[in-house]
Amino acid sequence: MKPKQIFIASSIIALICIPAIYLFMPSILWILWIVIPIMVIGLVDILQTKHTIRRNFPVIGNFRYLLEDIRPEIMQYFVETDTEGRPINRIYRSLIYQRAKKVNDTTPFGTQMDVYATGYEWMDHSIYANNHADVHHESRVLVGGKACLKPYSASILNISAMSFGSLSKNAVMAMNTGAKIGGFAHNTGEGGISPYHLEPGGDLIWQIGTGYFGCRTEAGNFSEEKFQQNASLDNVKMIEIKISQGAKPGHGGILPAAKNTEEIAVIRHVKPHTDVHSPPKHTAFEDAEGLMLFIQKLRDLSGGKPIGFKICIGKKSEFIGLCEAMVKLGIKPDFITIDGGEGGTGAAPIEFSNSLGMPLKDGLSFAIDTLMGYGLKKDIRVIASGKVLSGFDIARSVAIGADMVNSARAMMIATGCIQALECNINTCPTGVATQDKSLMKGLVVKDKAQRVANFHEETVKSFIELIAASGIRKTEKLNREHINRRIGMNQVLKYNEIYPEVPEGAYLKAKSNGVKEKVIEK
């Protein structure tokens, strides 16, 4: 007999036998508390039409969906090794937790990495290593070009863009309070500036996306008046125009209706309890020159604060076009954030996360080289963003040419995230990425704020120790020659061989000499 027939036959037998047995054993009625719910579940399974498994396997078919629901937890805690977890493995999650709690973050018995596997990377050390206390490390990076009237002294490590709405108010307050304690900046994400960004008093990088949340007209276009109101806030130190995001380049931000509360709708100037999809591109400008003019407009409206843009490199020719527009108009952003295709997000179509966007190392090296070739790098700070978790991640980005880095998921983990992968369904169990009040109550702002500050402090410290071990006394001396990558069992290349550097002004010189330009392919 098949499971469905077995269930039907068993139910009929139970309905006949239980009353018969009751005549001789009245106490048998307690079993109805078990039998009747099972029969009801089975009957519902047979009658419903959505799930074939439940129709064909009443009652027991439900276990398939139960196991599917708890599969991520089973994989994370019982199946995956320390090096296999995705998107962030157990080794790095543990490292972040340990540094956030300021407990022992050393590891016993040697590395678990396969050092002969293709892709393994390491940094050159020196037999003349320095004491990290002797390394001249300027922990602040001054952001602001010649046209900037209010330059900002930023930390080398800051909180990357995450919106209130994607994150809970408690998570936002914990991160901003941590930024205040540690003296680093907190990027608002494209969701606008909320009271929870402002209350703790931490420095803000206000991100403006294609939806113009916080500076939006009723029609969804850019509002100069609303922009000026928010840009004049003391907490706002820098303003970032989001062109594209690594986790979903070419796709606007997504806020599910379940997370779009009335409070969030007021901040974003949208209708509550509806899905909010930002447009895939800006309406305030149409081309590269338009972006430069928009940057100048925001700089003027903000009173001269640093203005930059965030981009995940896609078509190389388009980034080259941006650089040519800077040269032509003489308008330059104060900073550019390069986001990698491996970056995180609360919600994105899987094809966009998996199959669009240049990874950080490739995108960062290309952007740095292009800026150098057009003689622009000296005037523009470059921020690297995309799976920055450790001191080595900072060192690698700085070696390629970045001035500073942003981190999002590491800051989430420091705030209590356990990588439950439920950011997009409003059921985050740690209260970090949810608007469910009962869940967010579990996140204690004071405790998690200190952990965010601790993680920042310990990670920057580990970066300085790596610099010292390399025999370098000044951070700016770190370059691509210091990083190695295994590309085969018997072949290792340095980053300056994988990503050959372009001399400053090389493209301008080539252009002035009449050399026909080609799209840069490296």
Short mmCIF file of N, CA, C and O in Angstrom, two decimals, residues 246-287:
data_model
loop_
_atom_site.label_atom_id
_atom_site.label_comp_id
_atom_site.label_asym_id
_atom_site.label_seq_id
_atom_site.Cartn_x
_atom_site.Cartn_y
_atom_site.Cartn_z
N GLY A 246 27.63 46.26 -5.04
CA GLY A 246 28.24 45.00 -5.48
C GLY A 246 27.32 43.81 -5.45
O GLY A 246 27.37 42.95 -6.33
N ALA A 247 26.45 43.73 -4.43
CA ALA A 247 25.59 42.56 -4.29
C ALA A 247 24.46 42.54 -5.31
O ALA A 247 23.88 41.49 -5.57
N LYS A 248 24.11 43.70 -5.85
CA LYS A 248 23.03 43.75 -6.85
C LYS A 248 23.25 44.93 -7.80
O LYS A 248 22.43 45.83 -7.89
N PRO A 249 24.36 44.94 -8.53
CA PRO A 249 24.64 46.05 -9.44
C PRO A 249 23.59 46.11 -10.55
O PRO A 249 23.13 45.08 -11.04
N GLY A 250 23.21 47.34 -10.91
CA GLY A 250 22.21 47.49 -11.96
C GLY A 250 20.80 47.21 -11.49
O GLY A 250 19.87 47.13 -12.28
N HIS A 251 20.63 47.08 -10.18
CA HIS A 251 19.32 46.78 -9.61
C HIS A 251 19.10 47.70 -8.42
O HIS A 251 19.99 47.88 -7.59
N GLY A 252 17.94 48.29 -8.32
CA GLY A 252 17.66 49.17 -7.20
C GLY A 252 17.51 48.41 -5.90
O GLY A 252 17.35 47.18 -5.88
N GLY A 253 17.57 49.14 -4.79
CA GLY A 253 17.40 48.54 -3.48
C GLY A 253 16.00 47.95 -3.31
O GLY A 253 15.05 48.36 -3.97
N ILE A 254 15.89 46.96 -2.41
CA ILE A 254 14.61 46.29 -2.17
C ILE A 254 14.30 46.33 -0.68
O ILE A 254 15.09 45.89 0.15
N LEU A 255 13.13 46.88 -0.33
CA LEU A 255 12.65 46.83 1.05
C LEU A 255 11.31 46.10 1.03
O LEU A 255 10.32 46.62 0.52
N PRO A 256 11.27 44.85 1.56
CA PRO A 256 10.02 44.09 1.55
C PRO A 256 8.93 44.80 2.36
O PRO A 256 9.21 45.52 3.32
N ALA A 257 7.68 44.58 1.97
CA ALA A 257 6.55 45.22 2.64
C ALA A 257 6.53 44.92 4.13
O ALA A 257 6.15 45.76 4.94
N ALA A 258 6.96 43.71 4.51
CA ALA A 258 6.94 43.31 5.93
C ALA A 258 7.85 44.20 6.77
O ALA A 258 7.64 44.34 7.98
N LYS A 259 8.87 44.78 6.14
CA LYS A 259 9.80 45.64 6.87
C LYS A 259 9.46 47.12 6.74
O LYS A 259 10.04 47.95 7.44
N ASN A 260 8.56 47.44 5.82
CA ASN A 260 8.24 48.85 5.56
C ASN A 260 7.16 49.34 6.52
O ASN A 260 5.98 49.46 6.17
N THR A 261 7.56 49.63 7.73
CA THR A 261 6.63 50.09 8.75
C THR A 261 6.25 51.55 8.49
O THR A 261 6.85 52.22 7.65
N GLU A 262 5.27 52.04 9.23
CA GLU A 262 4.86 53.43 9.08
C GLU A 262 6.00 54.39 9.42
O GLU A 262 6.16 55.43 8.77
N GLU A 263 6.79 54.04 10.43
CA GLU A 263 7.92 54.88 10.81
C GLU A 263 8.93 54.97 9.67
O GLU A 263 9.41 56.07 9.33
N ILE A 264 9.26 53.84 9.07
CA ILE A 264 10.23 53.81 7.98
C ILE A 264 9.68 54.55 6.76
O ILE A 264 10.40 55.29 6.07
N ALA A 265 8.39 54.40 6.51
CA ALA A 265 7.76 55.07 5.38
C ALA A 265 7.85 56.59 5.50
O ALA A 265 8.06 57.30 4.52
N VAL A 266 7.72 57.11 6.73
CA VAL A 266 7.83 58.55 6.97
C VAL A 266 9.25 59.03 6.66
O VAL A 266 9.45 60.07 6.02
N ILE A 267 10.24 58.26 7.11
CA ILE A 267 11.64 58.63 6.88
C ILE A 267 11.97 58.61 5.39
O ILE A 267 12.68 59.48 4.88
N ARG A 268 11.42 57.62 4.68
CA ARG A 268 11.74 57.47 3.26
C ARG A 268 10.79 58.24 2.34
O ARG A 268 11.02 58.31 1.13
N HIS A 269 9.70 58.75 2.90
CA HIS A 269 8.68 59.44 2.11
C HIS A 269 8.04 58.51 1.08
O HIS A 269 7.94 58.84 -0.12
N VAL A 270 7.63 57.33 1.56
CA VAL A 270 6.94 56.35 0.70
C VAL A 270 5.70 55.84 1.44
O VAL A 270 5.47 56.17 2.61
N LYS A 271 4.87 55.03 0.77
CA LYS A 271 3.69 54.46 1.40
C LYS A 271 4.08 53.27 2.28
O LYS A 271 4.88 52.43 1.87
N PRO A 272 3.53 53.19 3.50
CA PRO A 272 3.88 52.08 4.39
C PRO A 272 3.29 50.75 3.93
O PRO A 272 2.33 50.71 3.15
N HIS A 273 3.90 49.66 4.41
CA HIS A 273 3.41 48.29 4.19
C HIS A 273 3.34 47.92 2.71
O HIS A 273 2.48 47.14 2.29
N THR A 274 4.22 48.51 1.93
CA THR A 274 4.32 48.16 0.51
C THR A 274 5.77 47.82 0.18
O THR A 274 6.69 48.29 0.85
N ASP A 275 5.99 46.98 -0.82
CA ASP A 275 7.35 46.71 -1.28
C ASP A 275 7.92 48.00 -1.87
O ASP A 275 7.26 48.66 -2.68
N VAL A 276 9.14 48.34 -1.47
CA VAL A 276 9.78 49.55 -1.99
C VAL A 276 10.97 49.13 -2.85
O VAL A 276 11.96 48.59 -2.35
N HIS A 277 10.86 49.38 -4.14
CA HIS A 277 11.92 49.05 -5.08
C HIS A 277 12.50 50.35 -5.64
O HIS A 277 11.80 51.11 -6.31
N SER A 278 13.76 50.59 -5.35
CA SER A 278 14.40 51.78 -5.89
C SER A 278 14.63 51.59 -7.39
O SER A 278 14.88 50.47 -7.85
N PRO A 279 14.59 52.67 -8.16
CA PRO A 279 14.87 52.55 -9.60
C PRO A 279 16.29 52.05 -9.84
O PRO A 279 17.17 52.22 -8.99
N PRO A 280 16.55 51.42 -10.98
CA PRO A 280 17.91 50.93 -11.25
C PRO A 280 18.92 52.02 -11.56
O PRO A 280 20.12 51.78 -11.53
N LYS A 281 18.44 53.25 -11.89
CA LYS A 281 19.39 54.33 -12.18
C LYS A 281 18.83 55.66 -11.67
O LYS A 281 17.66 55.78 -11.33
N HIS A 282 19.72 56.65 -11.63
CA HIS A 282 19.35 57.97 -11.13
C HIS A 282 18.57 58.76 -12.18
O HIS A 282 18.76 58.58 -13.38
N THR A 283 17.70 59.64 -11.67
CA THR A 283 16.97 60.56 -12.56
C THR A 283 17.56 61.96 -12.51
O THR A 283 17.20 62.81 -13.32
N ALA A 284 18.47 62.22 -11.57
CA ALA A 284 19.05 63.56 -11.42
C ALA A 284 20.13 63.84 -12.45
O ALA A 284 20.54 64.99 -12.63
N PHE A 285 20.62 62.82 -13.13
CA PHE A 285 21.64 63.00 -14.16
C PHE A 285 21.53 61.85 -15.15
O PHE A 285 20.99 60.79 -14.85
N GLU A 286 22.08 62.07 -16.35
CA GLU A 286 21.93 61.09 -17.42
C GLU A 286 23.26 60.48 -17.88
O GLU A 286 23.28 59.41 -18.48
N ASP A 287 24.37 61.21 -17.64
CA ASP A 287 25.64 60.73 -18.16
C ASP A 287 26.77 61.12 -17.21
O ASP A 287 26.54 61.65 -16.12
#
